[in-house]
Each structure stands twice: as C-alpha cells, then as structure tokens.
Coordinates of C-alpha atoms in Angstrom, one line a residue:
M656 CA -17.9 11.1 -4.1
R657 CA -20.0 8.3 -2.7
G658 CA -20.6 4.8 -4.1
E659 CA -18.8 1.6 -4.8
P660 CA -15.0 2.2 -4.6
G661 CA -14.2 0.8 -8.1
A662 CA -17.0 2.7 -9.8
V663 CA -16.1 6.0 -8.0
L664 CA -12.5 5.7 -8.9
V665 CA -13.2 5.0 -12.6
E666 CA -15.6 7.9 -12.7
A667 CA -13.1 10.3 -11.1
A668 CA -10.4 9.2 -13.6
G669 CA -12.8 9.7 -16.5
S670 CA -10.7 11.0 -19.4
A671 CA -8.1 9.2 -21.5
G672 CA -5.4 11.6 -20.3
D673 CA -5.8 10.6 -16.7
L674 CA -3.7 7.9 -14.9
L675 CA -5.5 5.8 -12.2
V676 CA -3.1 4.4 -9.6
V677 CA -4.5 1.6 -7.3
G678 CA -3.0 -0.8 -4.9
S679 CA -3.0 -4.5 -5.8
G680 CA -2.1 -6.1 -2.5
P681 CA -3.8 -8.7 -0.4
R682 CA -7.1 -7.8 1.1
G683 CA -7.3 -7.1 4.8
R684 CA -9.1 -9.3 7.3
R685 CA -11.9 -6.7 7.5
L686 CA -12.7 -6.9 3.8
P687 CA -14.8 -10.0 2.9
R688 CA -13.6 -12.1 0.0
L689 CA -17.0 -12.0 -1.5
R690 CA -16.6 -8.3 -2.6
P691 CA -15.2 -7.8 -6.0
S692 CA -11.6 -6.5 -6.2
V693 CA -11.4 -2.7 -6.7
T694 CA -8.2 -3.1 -8.7
R695 CA -9.8 -5.6 -11.1
Y696 CA -12.8 -3.4 -11.5
C697 CA -10.6 -0.5 -12.4
L698 CA -8.5 -2.4 -14.8
A699 CA -11.6 -3.7 -16.6
H700 CA -13.6 -0.4 -16.7
A701 CA -11.3 2.6 -16.7
R702 CA -11.0 4.7 -19.8
C703 CA -7.5 5.7 -18.9
P704 CA -4.3 3.8 -18.1
V705 CA -4.3 2.0 -14.7
L706 CA -1.2 1.4 -12.7
A707 CA -1.6 -1.4 -10.2
V708 CA 1.0 -1.1 -7.5
P709 CA 1.9 -4.2 -5.6
P710 CA 2.5 -4.0 -1.8
N711 CA 6.0 -3.4 -0.4
P712 CA 7.4 -6.7 0.7
L713 CA 9.0 -5.0 3.7
E714 CA 5.6 -4.0 5.0
A715 CA 4.6 -7.7 5.3
E716 CA 7.9 -8.5 7.1
L717 CA 7.4 -5.7 9.6
A718 CA 3.8 -6.7 10.2
A719 CA 4.9 -10.3 10.8
L720 CA 7.5 -9.2 13.3
H721 CA 5.0 -7.1 15.3
N722 CA 2.1 -9.6 14.9
T723 CA -0.1 -6.9 13.3
P724 CA -2.4 -7.0 10.3
W725 CA -1.0 -6.3 6.8
S726 CA -0.7 -2.5 7.1
L727 CA 1.9 -0.1 8.4
S728 CA -1.0 2.1 9.6
H729 CA -1.2 -0.3 12.6
M730 CA 2.4 0.1 13.5
P731 CA 3.4 2.3 16.4
K732 CA 4.4 5.8 15.4
A733 CA 8.0 6.8 15.8
R734 CA 8.6 9.3 18.5
K735 CA 10.1 12.6 17.6
R736 CA 13.0 13.8 19.7

C-alpha cells in the first residue's frame, strides 16, 4: 500500500478484530519534527485496539556507546563463527 504511513496502517488494520502494533519511540534525525506522529494518528483514527510499544532502553544505551543514531539497524552485525 502507498500513502501516508498513519493512514495506510489504519486502513490495513480496518476491522475491530485487528490489533495494530506501532512503535512510540523518539523520532530519528531523518524525520522532520513537522510531520505528524504516526503513532498518534493511529491512536486517534484506528477502529481497532492500538498497542504503542516504547523503545527498548538498552537500544539507546548501545547507540550512545557506539556514537550511532537511535537504532540498532546501524550497529555492526555480529560475525558468525
């Protein structure tokens, strides 16, 4: 589906029997603060229950140790032996 993230998620979870799970963490540097929060949009418009999951505090600590943005996706991958 294409469109604004909040509207697309709300449409995808369109029935009362669905459960919409969204992250509620801080926004990255790449996302301007002027854009509305996807989580808030989903909480306000969804017809089903919405579970807003906060970020893992360990992720912020690891990112701070490695001077990386707030995401484990930027962390180096562990090598398999």
